[in-house]
PDB file of C-alpha atoms in Angstrom:
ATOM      1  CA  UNK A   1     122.822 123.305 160.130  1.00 81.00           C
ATOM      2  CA  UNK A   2     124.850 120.156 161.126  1.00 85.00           C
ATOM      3  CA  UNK A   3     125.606 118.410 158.267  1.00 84.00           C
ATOM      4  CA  UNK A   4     126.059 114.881 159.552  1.00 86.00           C
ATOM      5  CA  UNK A   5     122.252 115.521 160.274  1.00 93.00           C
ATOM      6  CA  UNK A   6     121.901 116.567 156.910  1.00 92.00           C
ATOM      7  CA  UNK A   7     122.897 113.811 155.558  1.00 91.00           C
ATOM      8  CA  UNK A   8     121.260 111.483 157.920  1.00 94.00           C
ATOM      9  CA  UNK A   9     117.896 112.498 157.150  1.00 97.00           C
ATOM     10  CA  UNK A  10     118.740 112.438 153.064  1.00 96.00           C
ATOM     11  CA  UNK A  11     119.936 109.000 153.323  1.00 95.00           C
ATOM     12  CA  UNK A  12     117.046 107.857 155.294  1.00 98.00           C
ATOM     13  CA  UNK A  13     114.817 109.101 153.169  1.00 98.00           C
ATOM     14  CA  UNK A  14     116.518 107.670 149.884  1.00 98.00           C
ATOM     15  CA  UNK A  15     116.899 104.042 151.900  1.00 97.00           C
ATOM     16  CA  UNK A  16     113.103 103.697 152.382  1.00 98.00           C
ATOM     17  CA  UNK A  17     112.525 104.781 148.338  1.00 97.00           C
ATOM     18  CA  UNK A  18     114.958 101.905 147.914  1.00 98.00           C
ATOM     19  CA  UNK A  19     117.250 104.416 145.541  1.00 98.00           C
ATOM     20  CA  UNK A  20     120.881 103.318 145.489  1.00 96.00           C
ATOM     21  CA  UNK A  21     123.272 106.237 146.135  1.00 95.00           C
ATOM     22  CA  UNK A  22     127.028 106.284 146.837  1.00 93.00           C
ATOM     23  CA  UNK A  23     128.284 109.097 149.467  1.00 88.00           C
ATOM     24  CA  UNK A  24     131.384 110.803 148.028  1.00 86.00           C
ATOM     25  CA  UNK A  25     133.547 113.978 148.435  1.00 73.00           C
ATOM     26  CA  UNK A  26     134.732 115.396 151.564  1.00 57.00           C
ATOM     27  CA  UNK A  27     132.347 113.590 153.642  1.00 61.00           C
ATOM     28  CA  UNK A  28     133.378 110.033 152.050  1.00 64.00           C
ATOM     29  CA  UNK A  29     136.995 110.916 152.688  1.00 57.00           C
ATOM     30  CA  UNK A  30     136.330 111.619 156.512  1.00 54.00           C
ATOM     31  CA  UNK A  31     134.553 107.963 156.846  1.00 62.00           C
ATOM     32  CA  UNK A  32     137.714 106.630 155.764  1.00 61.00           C
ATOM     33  CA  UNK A  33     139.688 108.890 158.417  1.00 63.00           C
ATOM     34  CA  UNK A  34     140.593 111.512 155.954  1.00 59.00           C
ATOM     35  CA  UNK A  35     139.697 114.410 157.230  1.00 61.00           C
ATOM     36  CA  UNK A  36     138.786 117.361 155.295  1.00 60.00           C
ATOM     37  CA  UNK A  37     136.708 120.515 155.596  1.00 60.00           C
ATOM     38  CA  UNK A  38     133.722 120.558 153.571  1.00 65.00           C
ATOM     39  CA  UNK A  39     130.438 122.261 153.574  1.00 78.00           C
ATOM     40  CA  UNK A  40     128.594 120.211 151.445  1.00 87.00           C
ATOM     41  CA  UNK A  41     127.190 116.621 150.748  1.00 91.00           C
ATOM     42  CA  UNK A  42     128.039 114.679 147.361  1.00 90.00           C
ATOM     43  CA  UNK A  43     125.745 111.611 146.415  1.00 95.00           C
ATOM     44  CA  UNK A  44     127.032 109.775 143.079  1.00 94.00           C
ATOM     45  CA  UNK A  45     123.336 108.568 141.978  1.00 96.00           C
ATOM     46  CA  UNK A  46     122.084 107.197 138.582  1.00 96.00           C
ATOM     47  CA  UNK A  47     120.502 109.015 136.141  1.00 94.00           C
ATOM     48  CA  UNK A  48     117.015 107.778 136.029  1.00 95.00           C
ATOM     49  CA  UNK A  49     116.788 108.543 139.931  1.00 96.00           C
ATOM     50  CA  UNK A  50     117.403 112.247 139.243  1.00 97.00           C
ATOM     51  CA  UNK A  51     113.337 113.329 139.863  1.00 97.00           C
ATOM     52  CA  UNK A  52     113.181 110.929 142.474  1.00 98.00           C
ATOM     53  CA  UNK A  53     115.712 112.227 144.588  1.00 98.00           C
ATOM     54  CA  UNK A  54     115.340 115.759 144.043  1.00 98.00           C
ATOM     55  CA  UNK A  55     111.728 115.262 144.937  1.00 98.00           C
ATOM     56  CA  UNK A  56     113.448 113.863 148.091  1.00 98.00           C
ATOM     57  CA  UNK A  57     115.833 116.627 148.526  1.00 98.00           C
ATOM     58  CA  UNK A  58     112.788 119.726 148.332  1.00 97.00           C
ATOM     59  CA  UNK A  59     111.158 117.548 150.783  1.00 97.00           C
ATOM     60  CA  UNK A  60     113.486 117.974 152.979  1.00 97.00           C
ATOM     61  CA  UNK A  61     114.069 121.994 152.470  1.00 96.00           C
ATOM     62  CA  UNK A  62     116.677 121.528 149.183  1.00 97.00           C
ATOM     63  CA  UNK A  63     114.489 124.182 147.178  1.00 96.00           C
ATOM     64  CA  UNK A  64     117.542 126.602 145.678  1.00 96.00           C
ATOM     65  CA  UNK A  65     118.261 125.154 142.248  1.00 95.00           C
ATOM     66  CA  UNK A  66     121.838 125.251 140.946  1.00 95.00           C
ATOM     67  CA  UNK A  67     123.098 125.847 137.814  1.00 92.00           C
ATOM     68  CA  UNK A  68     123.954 122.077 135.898  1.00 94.00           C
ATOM     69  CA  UNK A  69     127.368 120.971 135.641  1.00 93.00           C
ATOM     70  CA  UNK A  70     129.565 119.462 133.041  1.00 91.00           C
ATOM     71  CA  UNK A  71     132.760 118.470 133.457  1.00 86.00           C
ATOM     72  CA  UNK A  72     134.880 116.017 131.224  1.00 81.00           C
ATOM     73  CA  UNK A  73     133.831 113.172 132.861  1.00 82.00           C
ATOM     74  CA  UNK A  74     130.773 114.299 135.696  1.00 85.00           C
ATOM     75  CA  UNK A  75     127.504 115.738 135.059  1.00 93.00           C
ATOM     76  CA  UNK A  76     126.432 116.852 138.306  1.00 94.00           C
ATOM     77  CA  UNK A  77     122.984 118.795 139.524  1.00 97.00           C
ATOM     78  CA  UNK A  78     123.120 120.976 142.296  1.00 96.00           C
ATOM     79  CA  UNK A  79     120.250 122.177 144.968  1.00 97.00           C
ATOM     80  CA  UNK A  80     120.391 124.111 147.970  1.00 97.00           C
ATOM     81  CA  UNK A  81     118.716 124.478 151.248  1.00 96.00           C
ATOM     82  CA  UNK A  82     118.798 127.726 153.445  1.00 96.00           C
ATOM     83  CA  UNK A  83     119.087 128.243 156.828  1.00 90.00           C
ATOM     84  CA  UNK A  84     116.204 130.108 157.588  1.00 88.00           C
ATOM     85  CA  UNK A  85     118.007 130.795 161.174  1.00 89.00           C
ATOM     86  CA  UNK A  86     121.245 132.099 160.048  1.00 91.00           C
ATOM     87  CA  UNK A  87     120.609 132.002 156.160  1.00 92.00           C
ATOM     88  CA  UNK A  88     123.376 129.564 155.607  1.00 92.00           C
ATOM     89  CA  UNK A  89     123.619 127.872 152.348  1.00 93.00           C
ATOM     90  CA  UNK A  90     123.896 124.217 152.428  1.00 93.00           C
ATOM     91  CA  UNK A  91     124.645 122.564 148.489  1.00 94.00           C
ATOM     92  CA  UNK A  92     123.502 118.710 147.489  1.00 95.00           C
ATOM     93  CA  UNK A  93     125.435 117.986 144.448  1.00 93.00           C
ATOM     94  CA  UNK A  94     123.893 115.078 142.882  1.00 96.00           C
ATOM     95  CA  UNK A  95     127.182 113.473 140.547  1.00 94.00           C
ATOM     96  CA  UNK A  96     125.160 111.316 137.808  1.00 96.00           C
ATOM     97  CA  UNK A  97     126.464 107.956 136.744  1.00 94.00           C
ATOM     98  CA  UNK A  98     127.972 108.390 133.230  1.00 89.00           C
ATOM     99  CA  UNK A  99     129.823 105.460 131.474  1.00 89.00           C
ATOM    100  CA  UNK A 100     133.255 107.226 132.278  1.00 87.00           C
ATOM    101  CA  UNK A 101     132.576 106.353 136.150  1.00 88.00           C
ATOM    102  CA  UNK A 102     130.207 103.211 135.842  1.00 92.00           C
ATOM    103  CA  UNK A 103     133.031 101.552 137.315  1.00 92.00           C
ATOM    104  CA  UNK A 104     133.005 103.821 140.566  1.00 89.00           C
ATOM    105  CA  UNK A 105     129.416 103.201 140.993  1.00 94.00           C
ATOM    106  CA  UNK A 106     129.783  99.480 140.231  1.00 94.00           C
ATOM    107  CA  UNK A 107     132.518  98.898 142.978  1.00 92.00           C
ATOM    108  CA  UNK A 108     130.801 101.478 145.638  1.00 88.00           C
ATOM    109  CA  UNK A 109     130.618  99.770 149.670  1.00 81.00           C
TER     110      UNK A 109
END
């Protein structure tokens, strides 16, 4: 899978639902010329988007649920899509907005 596609085709989808989303992680670092290996895609999103979006992400293959994360200050959701040509695993970890980083999602570009 190429994951710049990937994410292409997520984003597209969330732009025409009009969902606001803020790319983060190892693929936000590389847009600002920080490069960094990463095999996933991280989308900070708000809460009451969570259906919409997954709905969003099975459309587009992201049917291997994750187990729910809780960190400190992140609550993230996880879903995966296979490969069905080489059976790699690609995760979508959705990072909900929480008060702690309202500020983050305020200031995203």
């Amino acid at each position: 899978m190429d994951l710049v596609d990937e994410l292409r085709k997520l984003v597209e989808r969330l732009d025409e639902q009009k969902i606001g989303y803020a790319l983060c992680g190892g693929m936000a670092m590389g847009v600002y010329g920080l490069a960094r290996a990463t095999l996933d895609i991280d989308l900070l999103i708000l809460s009451d988007s969570l259906d919409e979006v997954l709905s969003i992400a099975r459309g587009l293959g992201y049917n291997v649920p994750g187990k729910d994360m809780s960190f400190a200050k992140a609550e993230i959701r996880r879903v995966s899509k296979i490969d069905p040509a080489d059976g790699e695993l690609l995760p979508l970890d959705l990072l909900l907005v929480t008060p702690d980083v309202i500020e983050v999602w305020e200031s995203r570009i």
